[in-house]
Amino acid sequence: MTTIGIIGAGEVGSQIARAAIANSYEIVIANSRGPETLNGLIDELGRRARAASAADAAAAGDFVIIAVPLSRVNDMPAAELAGKIVLDTNNYMSWRDGHFVRVDSGETTVHELRQEQLPASKVAKAFTHIQAPSLLSTSRPAGDPARRALSVSSDFPEAVELVTRLYDQFGFDTVDNSPLSESWRSAPGQPAWIDHARQNREELALNLRRAVPVFPT
Ligand SMILES: NC(=O)c1ccc[n+]([C@@H]2O[C@H](COP(=O)([O-])OP(=O)(O)OC[C@H]3O[C@@H](n4cnc5c(N)ncnc54)[C@H](OP(=O)(O)O)[C@@H]3O)[C@@H](O)[C@H]2O)c1
């Protein structure tokens, strides 16, 4: 049985947890306020789910998903995440997250920043351009003409392979937008982001190519 550690139990973390349980994973999930505040979610998810601290969720996961806004970029349990594939769902929104000068200048991307923060982990940008409730409501079997595609970016092929398998299990196709230095192409405001609700694989690949760098002021 594969265990997914999930750090962040808000809109995205809780929906990924529901999708993971529906696909026979075990999950260990954390928020910032402590496991006891997640009793309602754990009751809903059932016996294959438990709540923990962020460090315990990181340690328990065969791989780990960070579903925490970027403003907490320095706050993740790096030691427990070492050696693991880490999927990061964050979208950089300066009105919410504050300004990251190196990202704003185009020197780096937010997910390269996360990779810097977690040097012993294999970071992948994943699940960033789908509204959380759509993870369950728009899932489709392979080959369905209405099946949506999601992008993944990573510097590690094994992380791309894992995300591709996970997307497929969850009911989505994949477009590989690696390496992490290209991950800005699916950022908020880009065509792949704006059209997120209705892209198949070909449309998403085209939208990723149409992206133009934007530097927030
Ligand atoms: N919402 C969407 O549809 C969506 C879709 C794709 C991507 N995203 C991106 O994914 C990220 C998360 O979004 P969200 O909407 O899920 O946010 P959210 O609903 O605000 O949830 C954030 C979660 O992170 C937890 N958290 C914060 N700091 C933490 C820490 N240090 N350790 C452990 N947990 C911590 C919070 O716990 P507490 O509540 O206890 O503080 C909360 O459970 C954002 O960057 C967002 O842009 C969102």
Short mmCIF file of C-alpha atoms and ligand atoms in Angstrom, two decimals:
data_model
loop_
_atom_site.label_atom_id
_atom_site.label_comp_id
_atom_site.label_asym_id
_atom_site.label_seq_id
_atom_site.Cartn_x
_atom_site.Cartn_y
_atom_site.Cartn_z
CA MET A 1 0.00 0.00 0.00
CA THR A 2 1.42 3.40 -0.98
CA THR A 3 1.17 6.23 1.52
CA ILE A 4 0.95 9.84 0.38
CA GLY A 5 2.00 12.52 2.85
CA ILE A 6 -0.02 15.69 2.33
CA ILE A 7 1.12 18.96 3.91
CA GLY A 8 -1.77 21.40 3.74
CA ALA A 9 -5.39 20.39 4.34
CA GLY A 10 -7.17 23.34 2.75
CA GLU A 11 -8.98 23.39 -0.58
CA VAL A 12 -6.33 21.54 -2.57
CA GLY A 13 -4.87 19.27 0.12
CA SER A 14 -8.28 17.97 1.20
CA GLN A 15 -9.43 17.35 -2.40
CA ILE A 16 -6.21 15.50 -3.27
CA ALA A 17 -6.75 13.46 -0.10
CA ARG A 18 -10.28 12.53 -1.28
CA ALA A 19 -8.98 11.56 -4.74
CA ALA A 20 -6.14 9.55 -3.19
CA ILE A 21 -8.48 7.63 -0.88
CA ALA A 22 -10.79 6.93 -3.83
CA ASN A 23 -7.76 5.43 -5.61
CA SER A 24 -6.77 3.12 -2.73
CA TYR A 25 -3.88 5.12 -1.30
CA GLU A 26 -3.24 5.64 2.39
CA ILE A 27 -2.78 9.26 3.38
CA VAL A 28 -1.22 11.14 6.27
CA ILE A 29 -2.29 14.78 6.21
CA ALA A 30 -1.20 17.90 8.12
CA ASN A 31 -2.18 21.52 8.52
CA SER A 32 -0.58 24.30 10.57
CA ARG A 33 -2.94 24.12 13.56
CA GLY A 34 -2.37 20.53 14.62
CA PRO A 35 -3.83 17.05 13.91
CA GLU A 36 -6.71 17.45 16.36
CA THR A 37 -8.19 20.19 14.14
CA LEU A 38 -8.54 17.66 11.28
CA ASN A 39 -10.87 15.20 13.06
CA GLY A 40 -13.82 16.01 10.79
CA LEU A 41 -11.82 15.43 7.60
CA ILE A 42 -10.33 12.18 8.93
CA ASP A 43 -13.81 10.92 9.89
CA GLU A 44 -14.94 11.63 6.34
CA LEU A 45 -11.89 10.00 4.70
CA GLY A 46 -12.01 6.83 6.78
CA ARG A 47 -9.53 4.33 8.16
CA ARG A 48 -6.88 4.76 5.43
CA ALA A 49 -6.36 8.39 6.51
CA ARG A 50 -4.77 9.88 9.58
CA ALA A 51 -3.76 13.38 10.67
CA ALA A 52 -0.27 14.27 11.83
CA SER A 53 2.20 17.12 12.11
CA ALA A 54 3.79 18.33 8.87
CA ALA A 55 7.07 16.60 9.79
CA ASP A 56 5.26 13.31 10.53
CA ALA A 57 3.26 13.51 7.28
CA ALA A 58 6.52 14.11 5.39
CA ALA A 59 8.23 11.19 7.13
CA ALA A 60 5.28 8.82 6.56
CA GLY A 61 4.80 9.52 2.85
CA ASP A 62 6.32 7.33 0.13
CA PHE A 63 5.98 10.62 -1.69
CA VAL A 64 4.66 13.94 -0.41
CA ILE A 65 2.39 16.69 -1.67
CA ILE A 66 2.84 20.27 -0.46
CA ALA A 67 -0.46 22.15 -0.76
CA VAL A 68 0.55 25.26 1.16
CA PRO A 69 0.75 28.80 -0.26
CA LEU A 70 4.17 30.05 -1.28
CA SER A 71 4.35 32.53 1.59
CA ARG A 72 5.37 29.51 3.70
CA VAL A 73 8.18 28.55 1.33
CA ASN A 74 10.77 28.47 4.11
CA ASP A 75 8.64 26.49 6.48
CA MET A 76 8.61 22.92 5.14
CA PRO A 77 10.24 19.96 6.98
CA ALA A 78 13.31 19.60 4.72
CA ALA A 79 14.95 16.79 6.70
CA GLU A 80 11.86 14.54 6.58
CA LEU A 81 11.35 15.30 2.88
CA ALA A 82 14.95 14.40 1.96
CA GLY A 83 15.25 11.66 -0.65
CA LYS A 84 11.55 11.89 -1.57
CA ILE A 85 9.58 13.07 -4.58
CA VAL A 86 7.69 16.20 -3.50
CA LEU A 87 4.76 17.51 -5.52
CA ASP A 88 4.18 21.23 -4.98
CA THR A 89 0.77 22.69 -5.85
CA ASN A 90 1.55 26.31 -5.14
CA ASN A 91 0.71 29.18 -7.45
CA TYR A 92 2.54 32.45 -6.94
CA MET A 93 0.14 35.32 -6.40
CA SER A 94 2.00 38.38 -5.12
CA TRP A 95 -1.22 39.97 -3.75
CA ARG A 96 -1.48 36.96 -1.41
CA ASP A 97 2.08 35.65 -1.06
CA GLY A 98 4.08 38.89 -1.00
CA HIS A 99 6.85 39.61 -3.51
CA PHE A 100 9.70 37.23 -4.24
CA VAL A 101 12.28 39.44 -5.94
CA ARG A 102 14.17 36.65 -7.70
CA VAL A 103 10.93 35.34 -9.20
CA ASP A 104 9.62 38.79 -10.13
CA SER A 105 12.89 39.56 -11.98
CA GLY A 106 12.71 36.32 -13.97
CA GLU A 107 15.91 35.00 -12.38
CA THR A 108 14.16 31.88 -11.13
CA THR A 109 10.72 30.25 -10.93
CA VAL A 110 8.71 29.61 -7.79
CA HIS A 111 9.21 25.88 -8.11
CA GLU A 112 12.97 26.22 -8.60
CA LEU A 113 12.80 28.20 -5.37
CA ARG A 114 11.04 25.27 -3.70
CA GLN A 115 13.72 22.93 -5.12
CA GLU A 116 16.38 25.20 -3.56
CA GLN A 117 14.54 25.00 -0.24
CA LEU A 118 14.44 21.19 -0.47
CA PRO A 119 17.82 20.35 -2.05
CA ALA A 120 17.69 16.66 -1.11
CA SER A 121 14.16 16.17 -2.52
CA LYS A 122 12.92 15.79 -6.09
CA VAL A 123 10.41 18.60 -6.57
CA ALA A 124 7.65 18.55 -9.19
CA LYS A 125 5.13 21.29 -9.94
CA ALA A 126 1.77 19.52 -10.09
CA PHE A 127 -1.98 20.09 -9.69
CA THR A 128 -1.52 23.86 -10.06
CA HIS A 129 -3.97 24.73 -12.83
CA ILE A 130 -7.09 22.90 -11.80
CA GLN A 131 -9.66 24.20 -9.34
CA ALA A 132 -9.63 21.91 -6.32
CA PRO A 133 -13.28 20.66 -6.58
CA SER A 134 -12.71 19.80 -10.26
CA LEU A 135 -10.22 17.10 -9.27
CA LEU A 136 -13.14 14.84 -8.45
CA SER A 137 -15.91 16.34 -10.58
CA THR A 138 -14.03 16.43 -13.94
CA SER A 139 -12.09 13.17 -13.67
CA ARG A 140 -12.52 10.95 -16.79
CA PRO A 141 -11.27 7.49 -17.81
CA ALA A 142 -8.37 7.17 -20.27
CA GLY A 143 -9.52 7.63 -23.87
CA ASP A 144 -12.63 9.67 -22.96
CA PRO A 145 -12.84 12.55 -25.48
CA ALA A 146 -13.63 14.96 -22.62
CA ARG A 147 -10.57 13.97 -20.58
CA ARG A 148 -8.63 17.01 -19.38
CA ALA A 149 -4.84 17.32 -19.29
CA LEU A 150 -2.65 18.71 -16.51
CA SER A 151 0.98 19.78 -16.73
CA VAL A 152 3.93 18.65 -14.66
CA SER A 153 7.38 20.22 -14.39
CA SER A 154 10.41 18.72 -12.68
CA ASP A 155 14.16 18.38 -13.02
CA PHE A 156 13.79 14.65 -12.27
CA PRO A 157 12.30 12.20 -14.83
CA GLU A 158 11.24 9.81 -12.04
CA ALA A 159 9.14 12.61 -10.52
CA VAL A 160 7.49 13.27 -13.91
CA GLU A 161 6.75 9.54 -14.23
CA LEU A 162 5.18 9.42 -10.76
CA VAL A 163 2.98 12.46 -11.42
CA THR A 164 1.95 11.06 -14.83
CA ARG A 165 0.83 7.80 -13.18
CA LEU A 166 -0.99 9.70 -10.43
CA TYR A 167 -2.78 12.01 -12.90
CA ASP A 168 -3.82 8.96 -14.93
CA GLN A 169 -5.21 7.22 -11.82
CA PHE A 170 -7.04 10.42 -10.86
CA GLY A 171 -8.53 10.67 -14.37
CA PHE A 172 -6.35 13.18 -16.23
CA ASP A 173 -3.81 13.15 -19.07
CA THR A 174 -0.36 14.70 -18.68
CA VAL A 175 1.72 17.23 -20.58
CA ASP A 176 5.36 17.28 -19.49
CA ASN A 177 6.47 20.91 -19.15
CA SER A 178 9.92 20.19 -17.70
CA PRO A 179 12.39 21.28 -16.44
CA LEU A 180 11.40 23.46 -13.48
CA SER A 181 12.88 26.51 -15.24
CA GLU A 182 9.99 26.18 -17.74
CA SER A 183 7.31 25.96 -15.04
CA TRP A 184 6.40 29.66 -15.40
CA ARG A 185 4.51 28.63 -18.57
CA SER A 186 1.62 27.29 -16.47
CA ALA A 187 1.63 30.17 -13.96
CA PRO A 188 -1.42 32.32 -13.15
CA GLY A 189 -2.21 34.67 -16.04
CA GLN A 190 -0.68 32.44 -18.73
CA PRO A 191 -2.90 30.84 -21.43
CA ALA A 192 -2.64 27.38 -19.81
CA TRP A 193 -3.91 28.90 -16.57
CA ILE A 194 -6.70 30.97 -18.13
CA ASP A 195 -8.00 28.00 -20.14
CA HIS A 196 -7.55 25.55 -17.26
CA ALA A 197 -11.12 24.31 -17.20
CA ARG A 198 -11.19 22.87 -20.71
CA GLN A 199 -7.82 21.78 -22.06
CA ASN A 200 -7.11 18.38 -23.52
CA ARG A 201 -3.53 17.27 -24.08
CA GLU A 202 -3.10 19.03 -27.45
CA GLU A 203 -4.70 22.27 -26.24
CA LEU A 204 -2.59 22.36 -23.09
CA ALA A 205 0.63 21.69 -25.04
CA LEU A 206 -0.28 24.55 -27.41
CA ASN A 207 -1.10 26.91 -24.54
CA LEU A 208 2.20 26.12 -22.81
CA ARG A 209 4.03 27.04 -26.05
CA ARG A 210 2.01 30.30 -26.30
CA ALA A 211 3.14 31.49 -22.85
CA VAL A 212 5.01 34.80 -22.65
CA PRO A 213 7.12 35.78 -19.61
CA VAL A 214 5.42 38.33 -17.34
CA PHE A 215 7.33 40.09 -14.58
CA PRO A 216 5.05 41.35 -11.76
CA THR A 217 5.63 44.92 -10.63
N1 LIG B 1 -7.72 26.34 -4.24
C1 LIG B 1 -7.52 25.86 -5.47
O1 LIG B 1 -8.45 25.50 -6.21
C2 LIG B 1 -6.08 25.70 -5.95
C3 LIG B 1 -5.85 24.97 -7.11
C4 LIG B 1 -4.54 24.74 -7.53
C5 LIG B 1 -3.47 25.24 -6.80
N2 LIG B 1 -3.71 26.00 -5.69
C6 LIG B 1 -2.56 26.51 -4.93
O2 LIG B 1 -2.24 25.56 -3.91
C7 LIG B 1 -1.79 26.24 -2.72
C8 LIG B 1 -2.72 25.90 -1.57
O3 LIG B 1 -3.99 26.43 -1.89
P1 LIG B 1 -5.31 26.14 -1.06
O4 LIG B 1 -6.39 26.82 -1.80
O5 LIG B 1 -5.41 24.69 -0.74
O6 LIG B 1 -4.98 26.96 0.28
P2 LIG B 1 -5.82 26.95 1.62
O7 LIG B 1 -7.21 26.47 1.39
O8 LIG B 1 -5.60 28.29 2.24
O9 LIG B 1 -5.07 25.85 2.50
C9 LIG B 1 -3.74 26.01 2.91
C10 LIG B 1 -3.42 24.89 3.88
O10 LIG B 1 -2.03 24.98 4.21
C11 LIG B 1 -1.92 24.76 5.62
N3 LIG B 1 -0.66 25.30 6.08
C12 LIG B 1 -0.22 26.57 6.06
N4 LIG B 1 1.03 26.63 6.56
C13 LIG B 1 1.38 25.36 6.91
C14 LIG B 1 2.52 24.79 7.51
N5 LIG B 1 3.57 25.53 7.83
N6 LIG B 1 2.54 23.45 7.72
C15 LIG B 1 1.46 22.70 7.41
N7 LIG B 1 0.34 23.19 6.82
C16 LIG B 1 0.30 24.52 6.60
C17 LIG B 1 -3.14 25.43 6.20
O11 LIG B 1 -3.36 24.98 7.49
P3 LIG B 1 -4.20 25.87 8.55
O12 LIG B 1 -5.57 26.09 7.97
O13 LIG B 1 -4.21 25.05 9.79
O14 LIG B 1 -3.42 27.16 8.71
C18 LIG B 1 -4.21 24.94 5.20
O15 LIG B 1 -4.62 23.64 5.54
C19 LIG B 1 -1.80 27.74 -3.08
O16 LIG B 1 -0.54 28.15 -3.53
C20 LIG B 1 -2.81 27.82 -4.22
O17 LIG B 1 -2.58 28.92 -5.07
C21 LIG B 1 -5.00 26.22 -5.24
#
